[in-house]
mmCIF file of C-alpha atoms and ligand atoms in Angstrom:
data_model
loop_
_atom_site.group_PDB
_atom_site.id
_atom_site.type_symbol
_atom_site.label_atom_id
_atom_site.label_comp_id
_atom_site.label_asym_id
_atom_site.label_seq_id
_atom_site.Cartn_x
_atom_site.Cartn_y
_atom_site.Cartn_z
ATOM 1 C CA UNK A 1 -25.002 -25.951 48.899
ATOM 2 C CA UNK A 2 -21.761 -25.571 50.889
ATOM 3 C CA UNK A 3 -20.851 -22.277 49.181
ATOM 4 C CA UNK A 4 -24.347 -20.947 49.758
ATOM 5 C CA UNK A 5 -24.170 -21.903 53.455
ATOM 6 C CA UNK A 6 -20.776 -20.153 53.800
ATOM 7 C CA UNK A 7 -22.347 -17.022 52.293
ATOM 8 C CA UNK A 8 -25.288 -17.281 54.713
ATOM 9 C CA UNK A 9 -22.945 -17.668 57.684
ATOM 10 C CA UNK A 10 -20.957 -14.592 56.587
ATOM 11 C CA UNK A 11 -24.091 -12.471 56.218
ATOM 12 C CA UNK A 12 -25.610 -13.749 59.466
ATOM 13 C CA UNK A 13 -22.541 -12.794 61.484
ATOM 14 C CA UNK A 14 -22.369 -9.357 59.857
ATOM 15 C CA UNK A 15 -26.048 -8.847 60.678
ATOM 16 C CA UNK A 16 -25.634 -10.310 64.195
ATOM 17 C CA UNK A 17 -28.444 -12.764 63.376
ATOM 18 C CA UNK A 18 -27.849 -15.625 65.798
ATOM 19 C CA UNK A 19 -30.561 -17.948 64.535
ATOM 20 C CA UNK A 20 -29.386 -17.704 60.928
ATOM 21 C CA UNK A 21 -25.722 -18.107 61.941
ATOM 22 C CA UNK A 22 -26.429 -21.237 63.984
ATOM 23 C CA UNK A 23 -28.499 -22.691 61.142
ATOM 24 C CA UNK A 24 -25.783 -21.984 58.565
ATOM 25 C CA UNK A 25 -23.140 -23.528 60.853
ATOM 26 C CA UNK A 26 -25.265 -26.666 61.347
ATOM 27 C CA UNK A 27 -25.915 -26.871 57.597
ATOM 28 C CA UNK A 28 -22.179 -26.647 56.896
ATOM 29 C CA UNK A 29 -21.395 -29.383 59.435
ATOM 30 C CA UNK A 30 -24.170 -31.587 58.018
ATOM 31 C CA UNK A 31 -22.856 -31.021 54.491
ATOM 32 C CA UNK A 32 -19.408 -32.237 55.609
ATOM 33 C CA UNK A 33 -17.599 -28.899 55.325
ATOM 34 C CA UNK A 34 -14.138 -28.920 56.961
ATOM 35 C CA UNK A 35 -14.517 -27.679 60.571
ATOM 36 C CA UNK A 36 -11.339 -25.635 60.178
ATOM 37 C CA UNK A 37 -12.801 -23.922 57.090
ATOM 38 C CA UNK A 38 -15.988 -23.070 58.997
ATOM 39 C CA UNK A 39 -13.868 -21.394 61.698
ATOM 40 C CA UNK A 40 -11.393 -19.582 59.474
ATOM 41 C CA UNK A 41 -13.182 -18.979 56.183
ATOM 42 C CA UNK A 42 -16.652 -18.724 57.652
ATOM 43 C CA UNK A 43 -16.459 -17.100 61.084
ATOM 44 C CA UNK A 44 -13.056 -15.390 61.146
ATOM 45 C CA UNK A 45 -13.368 -13.772 57.715
ATOM 46 C CA UNK A 46 -16.790 -12.379 58.611
ATOM 47 C CA UNK A 47 -15.485 -11.044 61.945
ATOM 48 C CA UNK A 48 -12.531 -9.426 60.181
ATOM 49 C CA UNK A 49 -14.925 -7.758 57.742
ATOM 50 C CA UNK A 50 -17.006 -6.527 60.685
ATOM 51 C CA UNK A 51 -13.814 -5.047 62.153
ATOM 52 C CA UNK A 52 -13.195 -3.183 58.869
ATOM 53 C CA UNK A 53 -16.759 -1.813 58.956
ATOM 54 C CA UNK A 54 -16.236 -0.755 62.570
ATOM 55 C CA UNK A 55 -13.100 1.126 61.507
ATOM 56 C CA UNK A 56 -15.029 2.888 58.727
ATOM 57 C CA UNK A 57 -17.817 3.838 61.160
ATOM 58 C CA UNK A 58 -20.272 1.527 59.380
ATOM 59 C CA UNK A 59 -20.697 -0.803 62.386
ATOM 60 C CA UNK A 60 -20.979 -0.011 66.082
ATOM 61 C CA UNK A 61 -19.773 -1.589 69.290
ATOM 62 C CA UNK A 62 -23.102 -3.272 70.241
ATOM 63 C CA UNK A 63 -23.133 -5.057 66.861
ATOM 64 C CA UNK A 64 -19.557 -6.197 67.382
ATOM 65 C CA UNK A 65 -20.370 -7.419 70.905
ATOM 66 C CA UNK A 66 -23.397 -9.339 69.601
ATOM 67 C CA UNK A 67 -21.423 -10.788 66.681
ATOM 68 C CA UNK A 68 -18.664 -11.896 69.083
ATOM 69 C CA UNK A 69 -21.243 -13.808 71.165
ATOM 70 C CA UNK A 70 -22.605 -15.472 68.041
ATOM 71 C CA UNK A 71 -19.052 -16.277 66.911
ATOM 72 C CA UNK A 72 -18.537 -18.100 70.225
ATOM 73 C CA UNK A 73 -21.837 -20.004 69.974
ATOM 74 C CA UNK A 74 -21.020 -21.140 66.439
ATOM 75 C CA UNK A 75 -17.404 -22.065 67.165
ATOM 76 C CA UNK A 76 -18.600 -24.121 70.168
ATOM 77 C CA UNK A 77 -20.827 -26.039 67.724
ATOM 78 C CA UNK A 78 -17.858 -26.670 65.410
ATOM 79 C CA UNK A 79 -15.293 -27.606 68.058
ATOM 80 C CA UNK A 80 -16.436 -31.238 68.638
ATOM 81 C CA UNK A 81 -16.184 -31.920 64.887
ATOM 82 C CA UNK A 82 -12.740 -30.303 64.825
ATOM 83 C CA UNK A 83 -11.505 -32.349 67.779
ATOM 84 C CA UNK A 84 -12.909 -35.532 66.248
ATOM 85 C CA UNK A 85 -10.468 -35.007 63.372
ATOM 86 C CA UNK A 86 -7.557 -35.048 65.820
ATOM 87 C CA UNK A 87 -4.766 -37.505 65.188
ATOM 88 C CA UNK A 88 -2.349 -39.026 67.655
ATOM 89 C CA UNK A 89 -1.274 -37.083 70.715
ATOM 90 C CA UNK A 90 1.757 -34.849 70.238
ATOM 91 C CA UNK A 91 2.114 -35.135 74.023
ATOM 92 C CA UNK A 92 3.260 -31.575 74.631
ATOM 93 C CA UNK A 93 1.673 -29.038 76.940
ATOM 94 C CA UNK A 94 0.932 -25.503 75.811
ATOM 95 C CA UNK A 95 0.067 -22.826 78.361
ATOM 96 C CA UNK A 96 -2.191 -20.374 76.564
ATOM 97 C CA UNK A 97 -3.811 -17.061 77.341
ATOM 98 C CA UNK A 98 -4.722 -13.566 76.209
ATOM 99 C CA UNK A 99 -2.481 -11.068 77.968
ATOM 100 C CA UNK A 100 -3.416 -8.617 80.729
ATOM 101 C CA UNK A 101 -5.830 -5.826 79.811
ATOM 102 C CA UNK A 102 -7.070 -7.632 76.714
ATOM 103 C CA UNK A 103 -10.576 -9.123 76.528
ATOM 104 C CA UNK A 104 -10.316 -10.486 72.983
ATOM 105 C CA UNK A 105 -10.370 -14.266 73.087
ATOM 106 C CA UNK A 106 -12.029 -15.556 69.920
ATOM 107 C CA UNK A 107 -8.730 -16.011 68.051
ATOM 108 C CA UNK A 108 -7.017 -17.502 71.087
ATOM 109 C CA UNK A 109 -9.890 -19.985 71.401
ATOM 110 C CA UNK A 110 -9.531 -21.057 67.769
ATOM 111 C CA UNK A 111 -5.782 -21.475 68.156
ATOM 112 C CA UNK A 112 -6.409 -23.535 71.314
ATOM 113 C CA UNK A 113 -8.915 -25.779 69.520
ATOM 114 C CA UNK A 114 -6.567 -26.300 66.570
ATOM 115 C CA UNK A 115 -3.647 -27.146 68.848
ATOM 116 C CA UNK A 116 -5.801 -29.732 70.629
ATOM 117 C CA UNK A 117 -6.736 -31.183 67.263
ATOM 118 C CA UNK A 118 -3.050 -31.522 66.480
ATOM 119 C CA UNK A 119 -2.645 -33.526 69.710
ATOM 120 C CA UNK A 120 -1.311 -30.829 72.025
ATOM 121 C CA UNK A 121 -2.576 -30.643 75.557
ATOM 122 C CA UNK A 122 -3.576 -27.035 76.234
ATOM 123 C CA UNK A 123 -4.008 -25.316 79.563
ATOM 124 C CA UNK A 124 -6.041 -22.232 78.686
ATOM 125 C CA UNK A 125 -5.805 -19.443 81.268
ATOM 126 C CA UNK A 126 -8.468 -17.383 79.498
ATOM 127 C CA UNK A 127 -8.264 -13.686 78.765
ATOM 128 C CA UNK A 128 -6.970 -10.621 80.637
ATOM 129 C CA UNK A 129 -4.385 -12.888 82.249
ATOM 130 C CA UNK A 130 -1.942 -11.117 84.599
ATOM 131 C CA UNK A 131 1.746 -11.702 83.969
ATOM 132 C CA UNK A 132 2.188 -13.287 87.411
ATOM 133 C CA UNK A 133 -0.421 -15.912 86.533
ATOM 134 C CA UNK A 134 1.489 -16.922 83.378
ATOM 135 C CA UNK A 135 4.652 -17.213 85.462
ATOM 136 C CA UNK A 136 3.005 -19.162 88.318
ATOM 137 C CA UNK A 137 1.357 -21.602 85.943
ATOM 138 C CA UNK A 138 4.517 -22.012 83.862
ATOM 139 C CA UNK A 139 6.427 -22.860 87.066
ATOM 140 C CA UNK A 140 3.724 -25.288 88.190
ATOM 141 C CA UNK A 141 2.926 -27.020 84.907
ATOM 142 C CA UNK A 142 6.291 -26.776 83.129
ATOM 143 C CA UNK A 143 4.762 -26.450 79.626
ATOM 144 C CA UNK A 144 6.842 -26.848 76.490
ATOM 145 C CA UNK A 145 5.271 -23.693 75.038
ATOM 146 C CA UNK A 146 3.692 -20.542 76.430
ATOM 147 C CA UNK A 147 1.238 -18.960 73.949
ATOM 148 C CA UNK A 148 0.440 -15.261 74.287
ATOM 149 C CA UNK A 149 -2.408 -13.700 72.333
ATOM 150 C CA UNK A 150 -2.923 -9.909 72.091
ATOM 151 C CA UNK A 151 -5.365 -7.961 69.929
ATOM 152 C CA UNK A 152 -4.643 -4.386 70.957
ATOM 153 C CA UNK A 153 -1.568 -2.341 70.087
ATOM 154 C CA UNK A 154 -1.467 -1.357 73.753
ATOM 155 C CA UNK A 155 -1.652 -4.900 75.153
ATOM 156 C CA UNK A 156 0.843 -6.460 72.746
ATOM 157 C CA UNK A 157 3.466 -4.782 74.966
ATOM 158 C CA UNK A 158 2.400 -7.256 77.673
ATOM 159 C CA UNK A 159 3.822 -10.067 75.560
ATOM 160 C CA UNK A 160 7.266 -8.617 76.165
ATOM 161 C CA UNK A 161 6.494 -8.203 79.887
ATOM 162 C CA UNK A 162 5.610 -11.894 80.195
ATOM 163 C CA UNK A 163 8.816 -12.940 78.398
ATOM 164 C CA UNK A 164 10.857 -10.718 80.714
ATOM 165 C CA UNK A 165 9.061 -12.121 83.768
ATOM 166 C CA UNK A 166 9.779 -15.698 82.652
ATOM 167 C CA UNK A 167 13.413 -14.678 82.249
ATOM 168 C CA UNK A 168 13.514 -13.048 85.687
ATOM 169 C CA UNK A 169 12.475 -16.264 87.449
ATOM 170 C CA UNK A 170 14.821 -18.449 85.393
ATOM 171 C CA UNK A 171 12.085 -20.294 83.470
ATOM 172 C CA UNK A 172 12.872 -18.876 80.054
ATOM 173 C CA UNK A 173 15.416 -21.532 78.956
ATOM 174 C CA UNK A 174 12.829 -24.262 79.551
ATOM 175 C CA UNK A 175 9.880 -22.839 77.611
ATOM 176 C CA UNK A 176 9.339 -21.662 74.080
ATOM 177 C CA UNK A 177 7.158 -18.570 73.689
ATOM 178 C CA UNK A 178 4.757 -18.213 70.754
ATOM 179 C CA UNK A 179 2.983 -14.915 70.138
ATOM 180 C CA UNK A 180 0.045 -13.974 67.912
ATOM 181 C CA UNK A 181 -2.961 -11.700 67.469
ATOM 182 C CA UNK A 182 -4.025 -9.200 64.803
ATOM 183 C CA UNK A 183 -1.462 -6.414 65.499
ATOM 184 C CA UNK A 184 1.427 -8.829 66.135
ATOM 185 C CA UNK A 185 4.054 -9.380 63.440
ATOM 186 C CA UNK A 186 7.121 -11.545 62.972
ATOM 187 C CA UNK A 187 9.268 -8.434 63.443
ATOM 188 C CA UNK A 188 7.588 -7.714 66.791
ATOM 189 C CA UNK A 189 8.082 -11.320 67.866
ATOM 190 C CA UNK A 190 11.763 -11.043 67.064
ATOM 191 C CA UNK A 191 12.105 -7.673 68.799
ATOM 192 C CA UNK A 192 10.683 -8.987 72.087
ATOM 193 C CA UNK A 193 12.641 -12.244 71.969
ATOM 194 C CA UNK A 194 9.716 -14.596 71.328
ATOM 195 C CA UNK A 195 10.591 -17.944 69.751
ATOM 196 C CA UNK A 196 7.714 -18.065 67.290
ATOM 197 C CA UNK A 197 4.965 -16.022 65.669
ATOM 198 C CA UNK A 198 1.856 -17.252 63.877
ATOM 199 C CA UNK A 199 -0.569 -15.196 61.812
ATOM 200 C CA UNK A 200 -3.432 -17.677 62.122
ATOM 201 C CA UNK A 201 -4.452 -20.931 63.770
ATOM 202 C CA UNK A 202 -3.087 -23.183 61.019
ATOM 203 C CA UNK A 203 0.299 -21.496 61.249
ATOM 204 C CA UNK A 204 0.110 -21.683 65.040
ATOM 205 C CA UNK A 205 -0.008 -25.479 64.845
ATOM 206 C CA UNK A 206 2.989 -25.551 62.482
ATOM 207 C CA UNK A 207 4.974 -23.192 64.717
ATOM 208 C CA UNK A 208 4.028 -25.108 67.885
ATOM 209 C CA UNK A 209 5.141 -28.410 66.352
ATOM 210 C CA UNK A 210 8.457 -26.828 65.375
ATOM 211 C CA UNK A 211 8.947 -25.251 68.809
ATOM 212 C CA UNK A 212 8.018 -28.445 70.662
ATOM 213 C CA UNK A 213 10.548 -30.353 68.548
ATOM 214 C CA UNK A 214 13.238 -27.790 69.328
ATOM 215 C CA UNK A 215 12.378 -27.870 73.041
ATOM 216 C CA UNK A 216 12.652 -31.677 73.079
ATOM 217 C CA UNK A 217 16.062 -31.488 71.361
ATOM 218 C CA UNK A 218 17.299 -28.924 73.903
ATOM 219 C CA UNK A 219 16.163 -31.080 76.814
ATOM 220 C CA UNK A 220 17.958 -34.066 75.271
ATOM 221 C CA UNK A 221 21.101 -31.964 74.855
ATOM 222 C CA UNK A 222 20.991 -30.768 78.472
ATOM 223 C CA UNK A 223 20.564 -34.362 79.696
ATOM 224 C CA UNK A 224 23.556 -35.464 77.623
ATOM 225 C CA UNK A 225 25.621 -32.489 78.870
ATOM 226 C CA UNK A 226 24.685 -33.008 82.491
HETATM 227 CO CO1 B1M B 301 -12.057 -5.117 69.768
HETATM 228 N N1 B1M B 301 -10.691 -4.124 68.796
HETATM 229 N N2 B1M B 301 -12.053 -3.755 71.189
HETATM 230 N N3 B1M B 301 -13.547 -6.083 70.483
HETATM 231 N N4 B1M B 301 -12.131 -6.050 68.114
HETATM 232 C C1 B1M B 301 -10.146 -4.740 67.595
HETATM 233 C C2 B1M B 301 -8.940 -5.604 67.918
HETATM 234 C C3 B1M B 301 -9.797 -3.463 66.714
HETATM 235 C C4 B1M B 301 -8.682 -3.720 65.698
HETATM 236 C C5 B1M B 301 -11.108 -2.985 66.022
HETATM 237 C C6 B1M B 301 -10.959 -1.646 65.337
HETATM 238 O O1 B1M B 301 -10.095 -1.392 64.578
HETATM 239 N N5 B1M B 301 -11.841 -0.751 65.600
HETATM 240 C C7 B1M B 301 -9.432 -2.414 67.824
HETATM 241 C C8 B1M B 301 -7.962 -2.375 68.255
HETATM 242 C C9 B1M B 301 -7.225 -1.177 67.731
HETATM 243 C C10 B1M B 301 -5.819 -1.132 68.202
HETATM 244 O O2 B1M B 301 -5.404 -1.666 69.175
HETATM 245 N N6 B1M B 301 -5.048 -0.428 67.435
HETATM 246 C C11 B1M B 301 -10.342 -2.839 68.955
HETATM 247 C C12 B1M B 301 -10.739 -2.008 70.046
HETATM 248 C C13 B1M B 301 -10.281 -0.570 69.963
HETATM 249 C C14 B1M B 301 -11.511 -2.483 71.120
HETATM 250 C C15 B1M B 301 -11.974 -1.706 72.353
HETATM 251 C C16 B1M B 301 -10.937 -0.763 72.974
HETATM 252 C C17 B1M B 301 -13.258 -0.946 71.952
HETATM 253 C C18 B1M B 301 -13.871 -0.093 73.010
HETATM 254 O O3 B1M B 301 -14.219 -0.540 74.068
HETATM 255 N N7 B1M B 301 -13.958 1.172 72.678
HETATM 256 C C19 B1M B 301 -12.339 -2.845 73.328
HETATM 257 C C20 B1M B 301 -11.137 -3.315 74.151
HETATM 258 C C21 B1M B 301 -11.502 -4.271 75.213
HETATM 259 C C22 B1M B 301 -10.272 -4.894 75.835
HETATM 260 O O4 B1M B 301 -9.735 -5.846 75.303
HETATM 261 N N8 B1M B 301 -9.824 -4.335 76.943
HETATM 262 C C23 B1M B 301 -12.741 -3.910 72.358
HETATM 263 C C24 B1M B 301 -13.708 -4.870 72.617
HETATM 264 C C25 B1M B 301 -14.116 -5.853 71.729
HETATM 265 C C26 B1M B 301 -15.290 -6.784 71.967
HETATM 266 C C27 B1M B 301 -15.441 -7.204 73.434
HETATM 267 C C28 B1M B 301 -16.547 -6.075 71.528
HETATM 268 C C29 B1M B 301 -14.998 -7.930 70.938
HETATM 269 C C30 B1M B 301 -14.158 -9.080 71.535
HETATM 270 C C31 B1M B 301 -15.010 -10.249 71.989
HETATM 271 C C32 B1M B 301 -14.151 -11.448 72.337
HETATM 272 O O5 B1M B 301 -13.053 -11.650 71.857
HETATM 273 N N9 B1M B 301 -14.705 -12.280 73.165
HETATM 274 C C33 B1M B 301 -14.122 -7.193 69.933
HETATM 275 C C34 B1M B 301 -13.883 -7.658 68.602
HETATM 276 C C35 B1M B 301 -14.682 -8.863 68.172
HETATM 277 C C36 B1M B 301 -12.940 -7.054 67.736
HETATM 278 C C37 B1M B 301 -12.651 -7.325 66.239
HETATM 279 C C38 B1M B 301 -13.791 -6.715 65.424
HETATM 280 C C39 B1M B 301 -12.520 -8.775 65.849
HETATM 281 C C40 B1M B 301 -11.469 -9.561 66.650
HETATM 282 C C41 B1M B 301 -11.715 -11.034 66.436
HETATM 283 O O6 B1M B 301 -12.276 -11.717 67.293
HETATM 284 N N10 B1M B 301 -11.377 -11.536 65.225
HETATM 285 C C42 B1M B 301 -11.262 -6.593 66.045
HETATM 286 C C43 B1M B 301 -11.011 -6.148 64.620
HETATM 287 C C44 B1M B 301 -9.948 -6.979 63.937
HETATM 288 O O7 B1M B 301 -9.232 -7.740 64.513
HETATM 289 N N11 B1M B 301 -9.804 -6.767 62.658
HETATM 290 C C45 B1M B 301 -11.218 -5.683 67.197
HETATM 291 C C46 B1M B 301 -11.608 -12.926 64.854
HETATM 292 C C47 B1M B 301 -10.488 -13.785 65.453
HETATM 293 C C48 B1M B 301 -10.704 -15.250 65.088
HETATM 294 O O8 B1M B 301 -9.270 -13.354 64.860
HETATM 295 O O9 B1M B 301 -8.366 -12.597 67.095
HETATM 296 O O10 B1M B 301 -7.192 -11.964 64.935
HETATM 297 P P1 B1M B 301 -7.991 -12.918 65.711
HETATM 298 O O11 B1M B 301 -7.170 -14.301 65.828
HETATM 299 C C49 B1M B 301 -6.548 -14.901 64.719
HETATM 300 C C50 B1M B 301 -5.091 -14.463 64.527
HETATM 301 O O12 B1M B 301 -4.808 -13.170 65.014
HETATM 302 C C51 B1M B 301 -4.292 -15.547 65.195
HETATM 303 O O13 B1M B 301 -5.076 -16.716 64.959
HETATM 304 C C52 B1M B 301 -6.475 -16.381 65.048
HETATM 305 C C53 B1M B 301 -7.245 -17.267 64.099
HETATM 306 O O14 B1M B 301 -6.892 -17.024 62.761
HETATM 307 N N12 B1M B 301 -4.006 -15.477 66.624
HETATM 308 C C54 B1M B 301 -2.929 -16.163 67.150
HETATM 309 C C55 B1M B 301 -4.660 -14.901 67.638
HETATM 310 N N13 B1M B 301 -4.062 -15.160 68.803
HETATM 311 C C56 B1M B 301 -3.006 -15.937 68.535
HETATM 312 C C57 B1M B 301 -2.046 -16.502 69.384
HETATM 313 C C58 B1M B 301 -1.043 -17.276 68.811
HETATM 314 C C59 B1M B 301 -0.982 -17.476 67.438
HETATM 315 C C60 B1M B 301 -1.923 -16.926 66.588
HETATM 316 O O15 B1M B 301 -0.081 -17.864 69.533
HETATM 317 C C61 B1M B 301 -0.108 -17.791 70.931
#
């Protein structure tokens, strides 16, 4: 039953069939499927396959736009179940956003939901976020981590711009920067001086926990020094 519903969800997203996708999502939740699996294995895999078809000229922009809307509707249905699985609060704030010029936010939203499940507080600035906004909000909220998502090879350059801007105003020593998004790699993260890179939402939680731990240690060290 669960496998069959996963297959239906996959097909429904590829066919941009909202009714069938919502039904398959509800069936999976009712059958007790892991919310995280519905997001990653169900929705994300289907969207990635749609991207491949788009590349091969077998799918067109309107289908991708429609599928993205359905993706959002279905992930909104899953999110309460995901959050209900959340454990104790990690107590750390993450400032999250998709960088300037980039309208892709489905992956960023999943990462945000997973971080909340892991107990992080997340301030989500949305998509197409100007560098200045990241800097202003980092200065105001003093997050442990700034998360930068980018899905285009052109906009991933903005991740470096944000890091440089945080440096320019002296905030860089106090925040850890995590980067992600389909074209982003560990090598790119290293090149631009990010502190962490995650390929998917599960990894993002692992990396954020590691970075938050390191940030707490640094703060302790500075207190002891000062
Ligand atoms: Co766009 N698009 N798109 N698109 N789109 C891509 C990215 C593309 C690869 C498709 C292709 O090859 N043809 C291509 C980029 C090529 C390139 O840069 N080299 C592309 C293009 C070209 C464009 C437009 C320029 C098309 C046009 O207008 N001609 C345009 C650009 C608009 C803009 O941003 N300015 C555009 C528009 C759109 C839509 C609006 C139609 C829609 C986005 C809707 C939305 O997000 N609300 C869309 C979509 C859906 C896609 C594809 C098909 C799917 C992306 C997606 O949502 N995947 C995509 C193809 C692909 O990626 N293979 C494509 C599902 C999502 C859950 O995965 O975002 O990878 P993802 O997130 C993952 C990980 O990357 C990671 O965890 C997530 C969960 O596992 N992750 C992080 C993400 N952020 C993270 C942050 C972290 C850590 C991990 O820490 C901070």
